[in-house]
Structures are given as structure tokens and as C-alpha cells.
Amino acid sequence: MATELPTPTQLLVRQEGPVLHVLLNRPAVRNAMSLTLLHELQQVLHHAEADGQTRVVVLRGAGGHFCAGADLKDMAQARSSPVAPDQLATMDDPVAQTNAQFGHLCAAYARTGLATVAVLEGTVMGGGFGLACSVDVALACDDVVFRLPETSLGVLPAQIAPFLMERLGYAQAKRLAVTAARLDAQQALALGLVHEVCTADALPQRLQAQLTQILQCAPQAIAATKALLAAGRFAPPASLIDAAAQAFARAARGPEAQEGLRAFAEKRPAAWTAAAGTP
Amino acid sequence: MATELPTPTQLLVRQEGPVLHVLLNRPAVRNAMSLTLLHELQQVLHHAEADGQTRVVVLRGAGGHFCAGADLKDMAQARSSPVAPDQLATMDDPVAQTNAQFGHLCAAYARTGLATVAVLEGTVMGGGFGLACSVDVALACDDVVFRLPETSLGVLPAQIAPFLMERLGYAQAKRLAVTAARLDAQQALALGLVHEVCTADALPQRLQAQLTQILQCAPQAIAATKALLAAGRFAPPASLIDAAAQAFARAARGPEAQEGLRAFAEKRPAAWTAAAGTP
Amino acid sequence: MATELPTPTQLLVRQEGPVLHVLLNRPAVRNAMSLTLLHELQQVLHHAEADGQTRVVVLRGAGGHFCAGADLKDMAQARSSPVAPDQLATMDDPVAQTNAQFGHLCAAYARTGLATVAVLEGTVMGGGFGLACSVDVALACDDVVFRLPETSLGVLPAQIAPFLMERLGYAQAKRLAVTAARLDAQQALALGLVHEVCTADALPQRLQAQLTQILQCAPQAIAATKALLAAGRFAPPASLIDAAAQAFARAARGPEAQEGLRAFAEKRPAAWTAAAGTP
């Protein structure tokens, strides 16, 4: 990693060529997300977006669990902070501020131009469930258990809701929230919550296969396509034609298309594939 | 039930603690929805929302069928009512008014803050199909048959369309409408039209399991989460962060979160779970 | 077909009563879509919409493949056309213009009031993948392979993106684009990308079954329902009630409903079913 990033204290990061492996590293609390962890996850992403090297960010949890959600201690502290009555439940309320930070984190991962992968094992709960919904590719170990306990605790899956809807659609998100649902790997696969399930033994190889697949794609093309998809989520298709055509022309006249189409004609891997060390 | 609700004539309602069981009760016509039935379904819901007791509404049909759709007699009568030529197909047209009432019914069930469950058996057709798509949890008996006959009769699944899209997405809703589709229980499950399928024998127990699951969740938290999801359906995630954070803070500072987090710490069921008589 | 349509050169069209069979006919290049082919597909659709006879358009590819996507020669030519620097990647850029034509084609098929079916065999790639997502009913042969190679070539699935989202939802569309995915028939079925899979032997019979199903539905009712669904994709259900009620009243007072409801009461097929020669 480039030199300016302060060493994270609750993450382990490992750069392997174009892939940044980010390990949530609080195994004693199943990687519950403290404010420090949130902040470091966001810093690591911003740094990766700017380092000119990283093309894929892989999120995973230490100790066999992905993430047990928000750290309840931070919420308890925010709740006990003094707040004027007219600031309660406004953005001046520390509880709202703390919660919003998690929303900004999910939004940053959901909207980055980098490709993102989550490796989901053991507990994936609350905020961890939301983070898992924000990545492009979700690979699950067959021991995974998803839980959405918020409403059973009297709180809301508030910042998670938009990403549940992105991944599962409105109706399934609603059902899961109303039932504080628990899902195993096969149920998650059937809902499209994860894209692949494998055994713990097969995990390294399946992750590599997903990365190989992603690294065959040109990084600027991925970023531009993700931007088009996000921009087009809430717009009638016909209204998108001109913007899409202009984005296409920018890409088609750029260096990636030049290399990609030439490599295709010459029946060889494109430069970005070769550089990544993938076949 | 509280005393102000006039006794319904085409519904059987039974209150069991926080659960209101509502039985569409026109078995001779497979519970086809007359205007009276529509009106009573809406009244019962409004009453339940205000009674301070009901947390879940369960919809079911008498006689082994859920609902065969709108009662064609009402439409025939609306069509034969006198209407000025310049009022045809405006909101002054009795046909449009009758149809709109069904839209308001579905919208009321789709947007209530109460949790809603449908028990789907036998025929689920037309308007019954739409109503089934408006609830939070759909439990189906393995004998269920969904049909969307409107276009084959020369009319439109007009008020149903939005709820088909909510449940199934645009493309499946379109396909079903264009083919006047017929779906069995397993097909419905695969599409996410229903969330669970069981035998007639297992139905009481599976319904109880779904209710137990729902009743472990705090009622205000469910209502607030459903409101967030509805508000967020058509908005980019990043635009929702502040409103979600404020809703979260309101909940986190409220009595439900206080009880829920304390119960969690003390490893005991929360008060709302205990009150519902669930383990 | 009516007389005004110039004979297409890259399509084979065959009218069978209310069904227009359109065969993409460039088997030597797996029916890659040239600008001529695009233009002819659009002409054929516009003609069918106006001919007063066609109710269903069936798209299929000659030679065992549906379509290998855009013809790269056209893009190469557009890229080598002279263009002023300030016109690059604007709508004055021939690359953008060429690309936009494909978007208009997909939008025309996605929004036609006619029913549309695709028979998907062999290669379904890039633009062919997008076209497959634009129809109402997708019937696949078990040998089908879907590929989305754009990002691996350094270009974008730009005009395809909205139709991928319509068919698959945002999250699956994003995953497929980021991984330049390859899907077989069963994977496509699981995602809802196709609605039915069968063997090559069963294909004629399964296509006929889908057509029979569609032809039992009244053509104006199909068109009006498709329009309602498209209009309602991005609007809260309650906001759609009046427009839906008025569309319903127009249909219910029209000749199709009169015939459809009478045929139902008389237990006989409606005129449009009988006219199509279906039981």
C-alpha cells in the first residue's frame, strides 16, 4: 500500500498485486464494528481508490466470522452523551451521527468504482449483513448464518435498509426485517443474497476463481459500468440512451478498448489480465 | 376487538392477544371480493391500527380458498350505471371508482405499520393475487393455485400491477400479465411470491412459527422499519442516510430499545415477546 | 405482412396469423447485429405494431445461435470516422450515435404494446443478451450460453444495462457486468433471466404452448397492462391508483371486455382466442 495510509489498528490489510485483502480484525467480538473499525474501513477504501494499483477490494472477517454488526458499546456511549432536548433525533444527536457514519460506510462500498468482494463465514449480522449487501460479489462458506436482529432489540436496520433492497428487492427486505430473520447459506443463495456457496476447504480456490474472473475485466470499464448502473436504477430505460451512448464512446475511444479489442483479435489476454498474473 | 367496530358481515374476525385473524367469509363464491367485503377489510385494518393491542393481521379465506378476485357482479352493476359521455373512464365513472376502491385497499395493507401475514390456500386469483402480494409474509398451502386471468377476460390487472411489481419485480409481473399465468405452490416459492410452502396438516404449526417470529420483534420498530423501506424504494441509498439516522435515533432513545437492549443483556425475552406468550 | 415493408436482407420474417416470427439471419457470424440488422429489427417491429394483425413477435436466431452481440466492424468503422475533438463522446460522435441506435432498438422492443417472445439457443452475448432481456417471455434451449464480455474487452454493456436491471435487478446486473459473466441455461433460469428451459426437441412444442397462452389474452388488454407496468415502475403504488382505475374503466367499457366477460359466462373461448386458432 502507498505510504500515506496510517496503519489500521482493527483491520489487517494485505496487498496482492491489484487485490487489496481487508480483514476485519476483532475476532474476540466476532468483528463487531466499532467506530474505529468503521473509520478504518472507509480510509482503506479511499486510499485504494486513489493508489493507482488496487482494482479489487476483498472484505473478510478474522476468526471464522464475517461481522456481528455494530458494536453496542458505541451506541450506549452515544445514548449517554448529553444532548439538548431540541436536538434529540436530529443530526445534532450523537446517536444519529454515529448511525449515519455507518450509512456513509455502506454507501462508499456500494458506490466505489473498484470491484468489491465479500467472503462470508460464520456470523453475518445486522450491520455486517448490510455491508455484505453492498459489495459486487458475495462468496459464502456453507457455515454462514445471516441474522437481522434489529427489530427484535427494539431498534431499526436503518442504514442497512437501502442495501437490503438493492440486493434482495423491497419485498424480501421487508419480510426479513419484520421477522428478524435468520438465513443459512442455501437460503441466502436462493434469495440472491450471496452468489456462490462453497465449503471452507474450497474457499481459497473459489475466491481465486472469482478474482480471476474480475481481473479479466478492464478497471475503467468496470468503474464506468458500475456508475451507469447506479445512475440508471431509478430512471426509465429510454431516458438513459444518450448518457449511455456517450459513456460508451468515451470507453470505446480510450486506451482500454484499444488494448482489449486488439488482444481479442490477436487471441491473447489483454494487458490488464496479464498484469494481474491471471491466465 | 374494541367496541366501535360494527360487526362485519362478510368477514369473521378473531382476536388472539396481539394477533387479529381475519377470515374472508364468502366460501360459496371462493371469497370473491364484493364492495362490502372490500370496505370491511379496510375498516378492520383501520380499527386494528388504532386499537393499541393488535400487532399482526392474518388474512385467510374460508372454505379452503383464499380469494377468487373481484366480484364480477359489482363490476357489471358499475358498468350499467348511467354515466355522462364526458365522464367515461374519468374518476367520475362508477367503474373507475369501484376499481380504485380496490387499489386503496391493497395500498392500505401494503403500507400499514402493523405486521401482515397471508395464509394462501386453494384459489388465489386476480384481486386475491394482488392482496396476497401486499402482505409482509406469505405462507402457502401446497394446494395453492395462483391465477392472473384479467387479460384473458379483456380487462386489466390494473390495481394489482404495483403490488405484483413490489413482490415479483417488473419483469416477472410483466410476463405473468402477458400470459394470464397460472402458478402452483413450488413455482410461487421459486419466484418469491410466497415465502414458505407447507402441507395442509402443517399449516397451523407453520403459521404459529411465523407469528412467534414476528412477535419477537418490537411493534414500533417494525412500523418504523416498514416506513423507512417504503420511503427508500425509489431513492438512491446515499440520499437516505440522514432520515434513516434520525429514525434510528428516535428508536434507540425510545422505550422499546431500552427494554430490548436490557433484555438482551439480561438474556431474557423482551417484554413484548413475553406479553405475546411466545417463548 | 402488409405491403409497405421493404423486404429485409438480414432477417427472415414469417407471419403465421397473429404471430410474426422474426429470424435474425446472419448465421455465419452467429447473427451479430450489424447496423442494417438493427434497422431492420426496428422496422419490422414498427410495421407489426401498425399492421392490425400481429399480436406477438417472436425473435430467434438462424443456425442454432440467438445473437453474438454487436458487429464489431460497425464500431471499428465508427471509431475511424473523422470527428472534431470537441465532438468526441458527445452525441455528434459516430461511436455514440451507433451505440445509441442499439439503445433505441432495445427500448422499442421493451416498450411495445405487442407481446414479445425470444427463443434463446446457443450464443446469447452482449447486445444479444440485452435484446433477450427486453422481451416479455424468454424460452431457452438447454444448450444456451449467456455471456456479457464487454468489460473484458475494455468497453461497456452501456445500452444493455437498463434491460439487465429490468430483468435481473440491480445487484445481479452489477455482478454480471463486473465479472463478465457466463451463464448456462439452469443458471439463467434460477436468476429469472429466462422463464423456461427445454431440450431442442421440445422447443417447437414449448414455443407453441407459450404462444397459445399469450393468444388467450386480449391484445388491447395486454398493451394497456404493459403500459401500466412501465409507468408504475418508479412510482409509489398509492400514486398510481387513479390512473390505473381510469385505464381499467376504459378497458372494462371496451369491446374486448364485453366479449371476454360474455365468453366467460357462456363457457366458450373468447373471439381473439378462437381467431388465433388456439383451443
Coordinates of N, CA and C in Angstrom, one line a residue, chain A residues 111 115 134-137 166-167 195 213-214 216-218 221-222 224-226 228-230 232-237 240-242 244-253 256-258 260-261 264 272, chain C residues 72 75 78-79 81 83 88-91 93-96 99-100 103-104 107 111 151-159 161-163 165-166 170-175 177-182 233-234:
Chain A
R111 N -20.8 2.2 -3.8 CA -20.7 3.1 -5.0 C -19.3 3.2 -5.5
A115 N -13.9 -2.9 -8.0 CA -14.7 -4.1 -7.8 C -14.6 -4.5 -6.3
S134 N -23.5 -4.7 0.2 CA -23.0 -3.5 -0.5 C -21.9 -3.9 -1.5
V135 N -21.4 -5.1 -1.5 CA -20.3 -5.5 -2.4 C -20.9 -6.0 -3.7
D136 N -20.0 -6.2 -4.7 CA -20.4 -6.7 -6.0 C -20.6 -8.2 -6.1
V137 N -19.7 -8.9 -5.4 CA -19.7 -10.3 -5.4 C -19.6 -10.9 -4.0
E166 N -31.3 -3.1 -2.4 CA -30.5 -3.3 -3.6 C -30.3 -4.7 -3.9
R167 N -30.0 -5.5 -2.8 CA -29.6 -6.9 -3.1 C -30.8 -7.8 -3.2
H195 N -23.8 -15.1 -4.0 CA -23.8 -15.5 -5.4 C -23.2 -16.9 -5.6
Q213 N -11.8 -14.0 -12.6 CA -12.9 -13.6 -13.4 C -12.9 -12.1 -13.5
I214 N -12.8 -11.4 -12.3 CA -12.9 -10.0 -12.2 C -11.7 -9.3 -12.9
Q216 N -10.0 -10.3 -15.3 CA -10.0 -10.3 -16.8 C -10.8 -9.0 -17.4
C217 N -11.4 -8.3 -16.5 CA -12.2 -7.1 -16.9 C -11.3 -5.9 -16.7
A218 N -11.5 -4.9 -17.6 CA -10.7 -3.7 -17.5 C -11.2 -2.8 -16.4
A221 N -13.4 0.2 -17.3 CA -14.7 -0.3 -17.8 C -15.6 -0.7 -16.7
I222 N -15.0 -1.4 -15.7 CA -15.8 -1.8 -14.5 C -16.4 -0.5 -13.8
A224 N -16.9 2.5 -15.0 CA -17.9 3.2 -15.8 C -19.2 2.4 -15.8
T225 N -19.1 1.1 -15.9 CA -20.4 0.3 -15.9 C -21.1 0.4 -14.6
K226 N -20.4 0.4 -13.5 CA -21.0 0.5 -12.2 C -21.7 1.9 -12.0
L228 N -22.9 3.7 -14.5 CA -24.1 3.7 -15.3 C -25.2 2.9 -14.6
L229 N -24.9 1.8 -14.0 CA -26.0 1.0 -13.4 C -26.6 1.8 -12.2
A230 N -25.7 2.4 -11.4 CA -26.2 3.2 -10.3 C -27.1 4.4 -10.8
G232 N -28.7 4.5 -13.4 CA -29.9 4.0 -14.1 C -30.9 3.3 -13.3
R233 N -30.6 3.2 -12.0 CA -31.5 2.4 -11.1 C -33.0 2.9 -11.1
F234 N -33.1 4.2 -11.1 CA -34.5 4.8 -10.9 C -34.9 5.6 -12.1
A235 N -34.4 5.2 -13.3 CA -34.8 6.0 -14.5 C -35.3 5.1 -15.6
P236 N -36.3 5.6 -16.3 CA -36.8 4.7 -17.4 C -35.7 4.5 -18.5
P237 N -35.6 3.3 -19.0 CA -34.5 3.0 -19.9 C -34.4 4.0 -21.0
L240 N -32.1 6.9 -20.6 CA -30.7 6.7 -20.3 C -29.9 6.6 -21.6
I241 N -30.5 6.5 -22.8 CA -29.8 6.1 -24.0 C -28.7 7.1 -24.3
D242 N -28.9 8.4 -24.3 CA -27.8 9.3 -24.7 C -26.6 9.3 -23.7
A244 N -25.7 6.9 -21.8 CA -25.0 5.6 -22.0 C -24.2 5.6 -23.3
A245 N -24.7 6.2 -24.3 CA -24.0 6.2 -25.6 C -22.7 7.0 -25.5
Q246 N -22.8 8.1 -24.7 CA -21.6 8.9 -24.5 C -20.6 8.2 -23.6
A247 N -21.1 7.6 -22.6 CA -20.1 6.8 -21.8 C -19.5 5.7 -22.6
F248 N -20.3 5.1 -23.5 CA -19.8 4.0 -24.4 C -18.7 4.6 -25.3
A249 N -19.0 5.7 -25.9 CA -18.0 6.3 -26.8 C -16.7 6.7 -26.1
R250 N -16.8 7.3 -24.9 CA -15.6 7.6 -24.1 C -14.8 6.3 -23.9
A251 N -15.4 5.2 -23.5 CA -14.7 4.0 -23.3 C -14.1 3.4 -24.6
A252 N -14.9 3.4 -25.6 CA -14.5 2.8 -26.9 C -13.4 3.6 -27.6
R253 N -13.2 4.8 -27.3 CA -12.1 5.6 -27.8 C -10.9 5.7 -26.9
E256 N -8.2 1.4 -22.9 CA -8.6 0.1 -22.5 C -9.3 -0.7 -23.7
A257 N -10.2 0.0 -24.4 CA -10.9 -0.6 -25.6 C -9.8 -0.9 -26.7
Q258 N -8.9 0.0 -26.9 CA -7.9 -0.2 -27.9 C -7.1 -1.5 -27.6
G260 N -8.1 -3.9 -25.5 CA -9.0 -5.1 -25.3 C -9.4 -5.6 -26.6
L261 N -9.7 -4.8 -27.6 CA -10.2 -5.3 -28.9 C -9.0 -5.8 -29.7
F264 N -8.2 -9.2 -28.3 CA -9.2 -10.1 -28.7 C -8.9 -10.6 -30.1
W272 N -4.3 -5.9 -19.0 CA -4.7 -5.9 -17.6 C -4.9 -7.3 -17.0
Chain C
L72 N -18.6 -6.0 -34.5 CA -17.5 -5.1 -34.1 C -17.0 -4.3 -35.3
M75 N -18.5 -0.9 -35.2 CA -17.9 0.0 -34.2 C -16.5 0.5 -34.7
A78 N -17.1 3.2 -37.1 CA -17.5 4.5 -36.4 C -16.3 5.1 -35.7
R79 N -15.4 4.3 -35.1 CA -14.2 4.8 -34.5 C -13.3 5.5 -35.4
S81 N -14.1 7.0 -38.2 CA -14.7 8.2 -38.9 C -14.1 9.4 -38.3
V83 N -13.8 12.9 -36.6 CA -14.7 13.6 -35.6 C -13.9 14.7 -35.0
L88 N -16.0 14.6 -29.6 CA -15.7 13.3 -29.0 C -16.6 13.0 -27.8
A89 N -17.2 11.8 -27.9 CA -18.0 11.3 -26.8 C -19.2 12.2 -26.5
T90 N -19.6 13.0 -27.5 CA -20.9 13.7 -27.4 C -21.8 13.0 -28.4
M91 N -23.1 13.4 -28.5 CA -24.0 12.7 -29.5 C -23.6 13.1 -30.9
D93 N -20.6 12.3 -31.9 CA -19.6 11.3 -32.2 C -20.3 10.1 -32.8
P94 N -19.8 9.7 -34.0 CA -20.4 8.5 -34.7 C -20.4 7.3 -33.8
V95 N -19.4 7.1 -32.9 CA -19.5 6.0 -32.0 C -20.7 6.0 -31.1
A96 N -20.9 7.2 -30.5 CA -22.1 7.4 -29.6 C -23.4 7.2 -30.4
N99 N -24.0 3.5 -31.1 CA -24.3 2.8 -29.8 C -25.8 3.2 -29.5
A100 N -26.1 4.4 -29.6 CA -27.5 4.9 -29.2 C -28.5 4.1 -30.1
G103 N -29.6 1.2 -28.3 CA -30.4 1.5 -27.2 C -31.9 1.7 -27.6
H104 N -32.0 2.5 -28.7 CA -33.4 2.7 -29.2 C -34.1 1.4 -29.6
A107 N -35.1 -0.4 -26.4 CA -36.2 0.3 -25.8 C -37.5 0.1 -26.6
R111 N -40.7 -1.7 -24.9 CA -41.9 -0.9 -24.6 C -43.1 -1.1 -25.6
T151 N -16.9 -5.7 -20.5 CA -15.8 -5.2 -19.6 C -14.5 -5.9 -19.9
S152 N -14.6 -7.2 -20.3 CA -13.3 -7.9 -20.6 C -12.7 -7.4 -21.9
L153 N -13.4 -6.7 -22.7 CA -12.9 -6.1 -23.9 C -12.5 -4.6 -23.7
G154 N -12.8 -4.1 -22.6 CA -12.5 -2.7 -22.3 C -13.6 -1.8 -22.7
V155 N -14.8 -2.3 -23.1 CA -15.9 -1.5 -23.4 C -17.0 -1.7 -22.3
L156 N -18.2 -1.1 -22.6 CA -19.3 -1.2 -21.6 C -20.5 -1.8 -22.1
P157 N -21.2 -2.6 -21.2 CA -22.6 -3.0 -21.6 C -23.5 -1.8 -21.4
A158 N -23.4 -0.8 -22.2 CA -24.0 0.5 -21.8 C -25.4 0.5 -22.1
Q159 N -25.8 0.2 -23.3 CA -27.3 0.2 -23.7 C -28.0 -1.0 -23.1
A161 N -27.4 -2.2 -20.1 CA -27.5 -2.1 -18.6 C -29.0 -1.9 -18.1
P162 N -29.8 -1.0 -18.7 CA -31.1 -0.8 -18.2 C -32.0 -2.1 -18.3
F163 N -31.7 -2.9 -19.4 CA -32.6 -4.0 -19.6 C -32.1 -5.2 -18.7
M165 N -31.1 -4.7 -15.8 CA -31.7 -4.3 -14.5 C -33.2 -4.6 -14.5
E166 N -33.9 -4.4 -15.6 CA -35.3 -4.7 -15.6 C -35.5 -6.2 -15.4
Y170 N -30.9 -4.8 -10.0 CA -29.6 -4.1 -10.0 C -28.5 -4.9 -9.5
A171 N -28.6 -5.7 -8.4 CA -27.5 -6.4 -7.8 C -26.9 -7.5 -8.8
Q172 N -27.8 -8.2 -9.4 CA -27.3 -9.3 -10.3 C -26.7 -8.7 -11.5
A173 N -27.4 -7.6 -12.0 CA -26.8 -6.9 -13.2 C -25.4 -6.5 -12.9
K174 N -25.2 -5.9 -11.8 CA -23.9 -5.4 -11.4 C -22.9 -6.5 -11.3
R175 N -23.3 -7.6 -10.6 CA -22.3 -8.7 -10.5 C -21.9 -9.3 -11.9
A177 N -21.9 -7.8 -14.8 CA -21.1 -6.8 -15.5 C -19.6 -6.8 -15.0
V178 N -19.5 -6.9 -13.6 CA -18.2 -6.8 -13.0 C -17.4 -8.1 -13.2
T179 N -18.0 -9.2 -13.5 CA -17.3 -10.4 -13.7 C -17.3 -10.9 -15.2
A180 N -17.9 -10.1 -16.1 CA -18.0 -10.5 -17.5 C -18.6 -11.9 -17.5
A181 N -19.7 -12.1 -16.9 CA -20.2 -13.5 -16.5 C -20.6 -14.3 -17.8
R182 N -20.6 -15.6 -17.5 CA -21.0 -16.6 -18.4 C -22.0 -17.4 -17.7
R233 N -43.3 1.6 -12.8 CA -42.0 1.0 -12.2 C -41.4 1.9 -11.2
F234 N -41.5 3.2 -11.3 CA -40.7 4.0 -10.4 C -41.6 4.9 -9.6

